[in-house]
Coordinates of C-alpha atoms in Angstrom, one line a residue:
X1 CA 319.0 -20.0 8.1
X2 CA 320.3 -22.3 5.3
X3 CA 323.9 -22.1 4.5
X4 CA 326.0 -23.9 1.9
X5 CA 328.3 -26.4 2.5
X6 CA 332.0 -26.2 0.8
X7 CA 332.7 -29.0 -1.0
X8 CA 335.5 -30.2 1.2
X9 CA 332.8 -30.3 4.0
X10 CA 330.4 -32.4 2.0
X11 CA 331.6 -35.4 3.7
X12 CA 329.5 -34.0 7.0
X13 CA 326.3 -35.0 5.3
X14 CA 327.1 -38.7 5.0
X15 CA 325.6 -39.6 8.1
X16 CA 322.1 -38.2 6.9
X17 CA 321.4 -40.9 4.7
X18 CA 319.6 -43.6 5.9
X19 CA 321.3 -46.4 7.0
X20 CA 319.6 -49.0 4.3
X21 CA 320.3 -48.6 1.0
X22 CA 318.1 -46.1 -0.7
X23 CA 317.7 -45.6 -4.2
X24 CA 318.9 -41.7 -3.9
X25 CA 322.1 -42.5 -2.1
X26 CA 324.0 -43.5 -5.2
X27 CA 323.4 -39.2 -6.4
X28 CA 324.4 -38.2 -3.2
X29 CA 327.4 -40.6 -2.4
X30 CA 328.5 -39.5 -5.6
X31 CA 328.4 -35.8 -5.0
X32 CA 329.9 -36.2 -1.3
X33 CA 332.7 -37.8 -2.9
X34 CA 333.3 -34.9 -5.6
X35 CA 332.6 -37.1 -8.5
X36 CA 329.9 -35.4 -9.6
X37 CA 328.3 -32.1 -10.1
X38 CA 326.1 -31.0 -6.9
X39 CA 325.6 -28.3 -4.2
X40 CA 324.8 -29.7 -0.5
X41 CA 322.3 -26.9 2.0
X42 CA 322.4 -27.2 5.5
X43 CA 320.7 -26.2 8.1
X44 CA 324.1 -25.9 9.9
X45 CA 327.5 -26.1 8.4
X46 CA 329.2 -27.4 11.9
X47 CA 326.6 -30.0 12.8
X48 CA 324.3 -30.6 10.1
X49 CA 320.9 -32.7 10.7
X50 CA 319.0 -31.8 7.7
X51 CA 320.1 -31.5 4.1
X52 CA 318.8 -30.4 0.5
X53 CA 321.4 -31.8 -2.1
X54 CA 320.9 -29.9 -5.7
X55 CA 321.8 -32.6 -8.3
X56 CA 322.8 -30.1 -10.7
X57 CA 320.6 -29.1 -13.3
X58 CA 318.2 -32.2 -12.6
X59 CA 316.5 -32.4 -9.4
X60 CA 317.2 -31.4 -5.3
X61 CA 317.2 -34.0 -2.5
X62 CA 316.1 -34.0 0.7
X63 CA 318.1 -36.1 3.3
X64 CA 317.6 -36.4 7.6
X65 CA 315.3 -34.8 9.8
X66 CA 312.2 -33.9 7.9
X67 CA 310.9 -31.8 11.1
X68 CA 313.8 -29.9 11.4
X69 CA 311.6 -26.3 12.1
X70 CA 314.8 -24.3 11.4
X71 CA 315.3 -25.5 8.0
X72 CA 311.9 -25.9 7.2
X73 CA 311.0 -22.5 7.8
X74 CA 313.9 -21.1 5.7
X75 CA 313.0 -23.5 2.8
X76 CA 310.1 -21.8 1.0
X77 CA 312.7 -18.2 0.9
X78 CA 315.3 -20.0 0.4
X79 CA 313.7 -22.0 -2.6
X80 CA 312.4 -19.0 -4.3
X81 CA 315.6 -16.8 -4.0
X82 CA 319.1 -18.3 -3.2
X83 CA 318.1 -21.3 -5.0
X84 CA 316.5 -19.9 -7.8
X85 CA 319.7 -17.9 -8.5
X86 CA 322.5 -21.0 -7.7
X87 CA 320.5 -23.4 -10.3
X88 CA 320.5 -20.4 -13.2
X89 CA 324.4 -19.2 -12.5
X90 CA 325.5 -23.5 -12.1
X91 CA 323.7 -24.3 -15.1
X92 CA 321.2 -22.0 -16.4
X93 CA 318.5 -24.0 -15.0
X94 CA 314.4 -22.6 -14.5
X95 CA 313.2 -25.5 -12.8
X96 CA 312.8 -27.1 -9.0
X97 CA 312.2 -30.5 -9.6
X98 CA 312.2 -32.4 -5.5
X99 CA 312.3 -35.8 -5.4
X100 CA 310.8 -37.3 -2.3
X101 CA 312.0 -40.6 -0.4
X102 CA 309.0 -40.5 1.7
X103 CA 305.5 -39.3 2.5
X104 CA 306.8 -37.4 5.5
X105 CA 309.1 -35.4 3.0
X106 CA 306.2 -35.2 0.7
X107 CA 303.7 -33.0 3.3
X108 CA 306.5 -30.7 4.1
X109 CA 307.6 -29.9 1.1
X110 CA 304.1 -29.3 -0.4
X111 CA 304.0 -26.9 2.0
X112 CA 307.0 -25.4 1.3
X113 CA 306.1 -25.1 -2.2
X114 CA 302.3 -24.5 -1.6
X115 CA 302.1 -20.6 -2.7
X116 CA 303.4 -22.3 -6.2
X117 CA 301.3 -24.2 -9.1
X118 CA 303.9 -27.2 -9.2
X119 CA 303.2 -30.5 -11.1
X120 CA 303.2 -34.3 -9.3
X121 CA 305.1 -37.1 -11.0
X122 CA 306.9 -39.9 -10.1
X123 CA 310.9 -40.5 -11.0
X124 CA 311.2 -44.6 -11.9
X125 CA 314.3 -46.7 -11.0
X126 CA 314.6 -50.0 -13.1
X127 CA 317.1 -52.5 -12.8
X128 CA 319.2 -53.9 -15.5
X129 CA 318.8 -57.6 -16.2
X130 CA 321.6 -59.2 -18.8
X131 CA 319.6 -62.3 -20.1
X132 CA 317.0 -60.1 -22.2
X133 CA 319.1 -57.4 -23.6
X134 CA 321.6 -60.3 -24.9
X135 CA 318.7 -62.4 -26.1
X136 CA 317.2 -59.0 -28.2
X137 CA 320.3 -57.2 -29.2
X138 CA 321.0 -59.3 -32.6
X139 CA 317.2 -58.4 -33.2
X140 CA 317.6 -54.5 -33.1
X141 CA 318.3 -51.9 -36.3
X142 CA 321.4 -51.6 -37.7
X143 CA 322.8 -48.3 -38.1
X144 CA 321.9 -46.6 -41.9
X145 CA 324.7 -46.1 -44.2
X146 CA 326.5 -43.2 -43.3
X147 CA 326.7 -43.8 -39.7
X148 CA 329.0 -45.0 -37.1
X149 CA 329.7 -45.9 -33.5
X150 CA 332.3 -44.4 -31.5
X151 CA 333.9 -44.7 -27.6
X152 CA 333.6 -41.2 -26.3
X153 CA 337.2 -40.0 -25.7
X154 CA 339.2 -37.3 -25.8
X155 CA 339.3 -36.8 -29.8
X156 CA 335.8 -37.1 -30.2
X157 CA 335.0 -34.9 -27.4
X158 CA 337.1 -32.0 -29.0
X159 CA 335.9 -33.0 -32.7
X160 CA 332.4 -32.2 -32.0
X161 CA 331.7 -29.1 -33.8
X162 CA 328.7 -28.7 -32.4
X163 CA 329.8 -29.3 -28.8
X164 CA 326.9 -31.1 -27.6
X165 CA 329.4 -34.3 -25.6
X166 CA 331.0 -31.9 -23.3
X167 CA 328.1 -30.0 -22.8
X168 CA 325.9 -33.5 -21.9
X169 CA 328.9 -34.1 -20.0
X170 CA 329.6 -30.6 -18.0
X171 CA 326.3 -30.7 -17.1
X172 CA 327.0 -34.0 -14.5
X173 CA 330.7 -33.3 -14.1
X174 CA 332.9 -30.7 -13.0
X175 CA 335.3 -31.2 -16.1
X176 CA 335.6 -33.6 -19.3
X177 CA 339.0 -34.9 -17.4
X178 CA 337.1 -35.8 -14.6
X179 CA 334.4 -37.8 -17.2
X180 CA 337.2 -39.6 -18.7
X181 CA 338.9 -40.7 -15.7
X182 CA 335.3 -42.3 -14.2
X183 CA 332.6 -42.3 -16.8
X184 CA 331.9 -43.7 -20.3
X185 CA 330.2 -43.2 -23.0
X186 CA 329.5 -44.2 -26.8
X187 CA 328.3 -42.2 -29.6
X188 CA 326.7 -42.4 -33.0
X189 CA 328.2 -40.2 -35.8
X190 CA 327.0 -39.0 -39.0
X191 CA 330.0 -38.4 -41.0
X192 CA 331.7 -36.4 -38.6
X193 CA 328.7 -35.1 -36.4
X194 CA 327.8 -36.4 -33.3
X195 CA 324.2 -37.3 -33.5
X196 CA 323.4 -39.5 -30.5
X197 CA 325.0 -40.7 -27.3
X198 CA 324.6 -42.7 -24.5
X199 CA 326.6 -41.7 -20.8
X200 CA 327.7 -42.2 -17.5
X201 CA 325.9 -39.1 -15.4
X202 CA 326.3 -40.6 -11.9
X203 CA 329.0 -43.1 -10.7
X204 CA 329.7 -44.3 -7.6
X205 CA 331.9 -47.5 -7.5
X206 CA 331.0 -49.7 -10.4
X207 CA 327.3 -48.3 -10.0
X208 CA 326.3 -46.0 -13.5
X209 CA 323.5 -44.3 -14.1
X210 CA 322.7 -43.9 -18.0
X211 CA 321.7 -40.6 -19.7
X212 CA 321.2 -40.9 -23.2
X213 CA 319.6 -38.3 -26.2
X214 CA 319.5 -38.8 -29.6
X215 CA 320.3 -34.5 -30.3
X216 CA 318.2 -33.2 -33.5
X217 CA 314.5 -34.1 -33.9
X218 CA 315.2 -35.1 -37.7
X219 CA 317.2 -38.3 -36.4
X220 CA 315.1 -39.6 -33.7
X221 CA 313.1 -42.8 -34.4
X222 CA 315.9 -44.3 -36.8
X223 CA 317.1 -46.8 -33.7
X224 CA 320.0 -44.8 -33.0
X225 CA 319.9 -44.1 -29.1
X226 CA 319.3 -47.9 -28.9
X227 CA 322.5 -48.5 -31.0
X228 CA 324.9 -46.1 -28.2
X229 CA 322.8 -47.9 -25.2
X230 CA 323.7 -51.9 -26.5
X231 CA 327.5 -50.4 -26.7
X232 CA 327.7 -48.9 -23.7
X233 CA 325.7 -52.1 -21.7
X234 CA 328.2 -54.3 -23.8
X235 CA 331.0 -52.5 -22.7
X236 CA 329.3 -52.7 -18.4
X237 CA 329.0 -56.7 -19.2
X238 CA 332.2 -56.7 -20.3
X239 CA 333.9 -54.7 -17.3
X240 CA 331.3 -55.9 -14.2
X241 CA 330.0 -52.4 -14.6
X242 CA 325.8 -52.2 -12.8
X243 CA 324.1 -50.0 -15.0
X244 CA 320.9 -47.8 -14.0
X245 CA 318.0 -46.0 -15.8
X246 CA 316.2 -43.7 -14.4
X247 CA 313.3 -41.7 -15.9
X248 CA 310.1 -39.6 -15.2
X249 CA 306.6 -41.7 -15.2
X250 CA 305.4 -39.1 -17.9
X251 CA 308.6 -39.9 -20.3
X252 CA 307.1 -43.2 -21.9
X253 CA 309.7 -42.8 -24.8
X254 CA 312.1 -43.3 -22.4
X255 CA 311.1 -46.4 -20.3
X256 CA 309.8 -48.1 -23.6
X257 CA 313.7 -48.0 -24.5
X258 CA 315.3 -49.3 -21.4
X259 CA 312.3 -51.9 -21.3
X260 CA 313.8 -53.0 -24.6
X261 CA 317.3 -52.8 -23.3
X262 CA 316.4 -55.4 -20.5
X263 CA 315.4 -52.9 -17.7
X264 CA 313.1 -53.7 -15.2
X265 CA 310.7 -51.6 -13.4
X266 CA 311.7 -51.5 -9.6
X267 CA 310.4 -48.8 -7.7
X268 CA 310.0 -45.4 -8.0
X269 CA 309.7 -41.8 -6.3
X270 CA 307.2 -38.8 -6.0
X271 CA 308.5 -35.5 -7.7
X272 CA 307.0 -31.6 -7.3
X273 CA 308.0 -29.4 -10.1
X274 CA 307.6 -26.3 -11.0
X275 CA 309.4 -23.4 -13.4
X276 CA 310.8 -20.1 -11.2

């Protein structure tokens, strides 16, 4: 069976990760710790020695023994029921998106998955590297008449009519309070209309993970995305803040931006998606 973990318990899992520093244990340390949104599987709630961890509403994580037959065998039901219904009720999520730390975790969860017609990918991790986002800022767009840049606190938050801050940030966190206590964020405005922001989705320590969306298809293209993203990298500068950017290899937009931003390709991961 597969059983899951109360979030008091999540601590139990720690011990899974590997002991050098992978790229996933930033998303998990965060959700053990309660910072952000997640929901931790186990194979056993006592004594755990295998673990999925469902990074709400993005992607589900596989940590310790990859030949753990118990858990294994569970998976493929548990995948296409208890899972299927926890992503939909936590955040109205249709996908499974795994991403895989190694090949051994790659062959068993193909097999999990195999009775589905998922879709291979790769999730890139690039680095942030000060000395050409501070050479290439002055050289970016300035924002069109009518717009402005804004901090993301509370007053923005509850100004936005159209609500989409503290639904970018519910979907990572399990409150705007919590968001404001740990995470930042910057926004563009038109008039009074949130139009584009850039946000802490992960945090653990002074380590951030960026999410950033630029909301109606009529504004895209106008530099505005790249405004938030200089403000919010001025602000991790400023504060000894590491910032990360993560993105799918299929999302070119996206690493064309955070190569102009002064992010540097690093390494990256295999994914298997596919819709319930």
């Amino acid at each position: 069976m597969i059983f899951k973990l109360d979030r008091q318990d999540y601590q139990k899992v720690r011990s899974l990760l590997p002991a050098t520093e992978q790229i996933y244990n930033r998303t998990v340390n965060a959700i053990i710790d309660g910072v952000n949104r997640g929901t931790i599987y186990v194979d056993d709630p006592n004594q755990p020695k295998t673990a999925l961890v469902d990074v709400t509403g993005i992607s589900s994580l596989f940590i310790g023994d990859p030949h753990n037959k118990e858990f294994i065998s569970s998976l493929r039901e548990f995948i296409d029921t208890q899972l299927k219904i926890d992503t939909y009720e936590s955040c109205e999520g249709t996908y499974f998106i795994a991403v895989l730390s190694d090949e051994t975790w790659e062959k068993a969860i193909e097999e999990v998955i195999s009775h589905r017609d998922y879709e291979p990918d790769f999730e890139c991790y690039f680095k942030f590297h000060p000395d050409p986002f501070l050479a290439a800022k002055s050289s970016f767009k300035q924002l069109p008449d009518g717009y402005s840049a804004r901090k993301i606190d509370a007053p923005v938050i509850e100004s936005d009519p159209d609500e989409y801050l503290s639904n970018a940030i519910t979907e990572f966190w399990y409150s705007v309070d919590d968001f404001l206590k740990q995470g930042l964020g910057y926004c563009i405005m038109k008039g009074d209309e949130v139009v584009s922001a850039c946000l802490s989705c992960c945090v653990y320590g002074k380590d951030h993970e960026i999410n950033v969306e630029t909301y109606k298809e009529e504004e895209m293209n106008q530099g505005l995305a790249t405004a938030a993203c200089v403000l919010y990298l001025e602000h991790c500068l400023q504060f000894g803040l590491t910032p990360h950017w993560a993105t799918m290899e299929t999302n070119e937009a996206s690493i064309r931006l955070g190569e102009k931003l002064g992010f540097e390709y690093d390494s990256r991961l295999k994914t298997l998606e596919f819709e319930f």
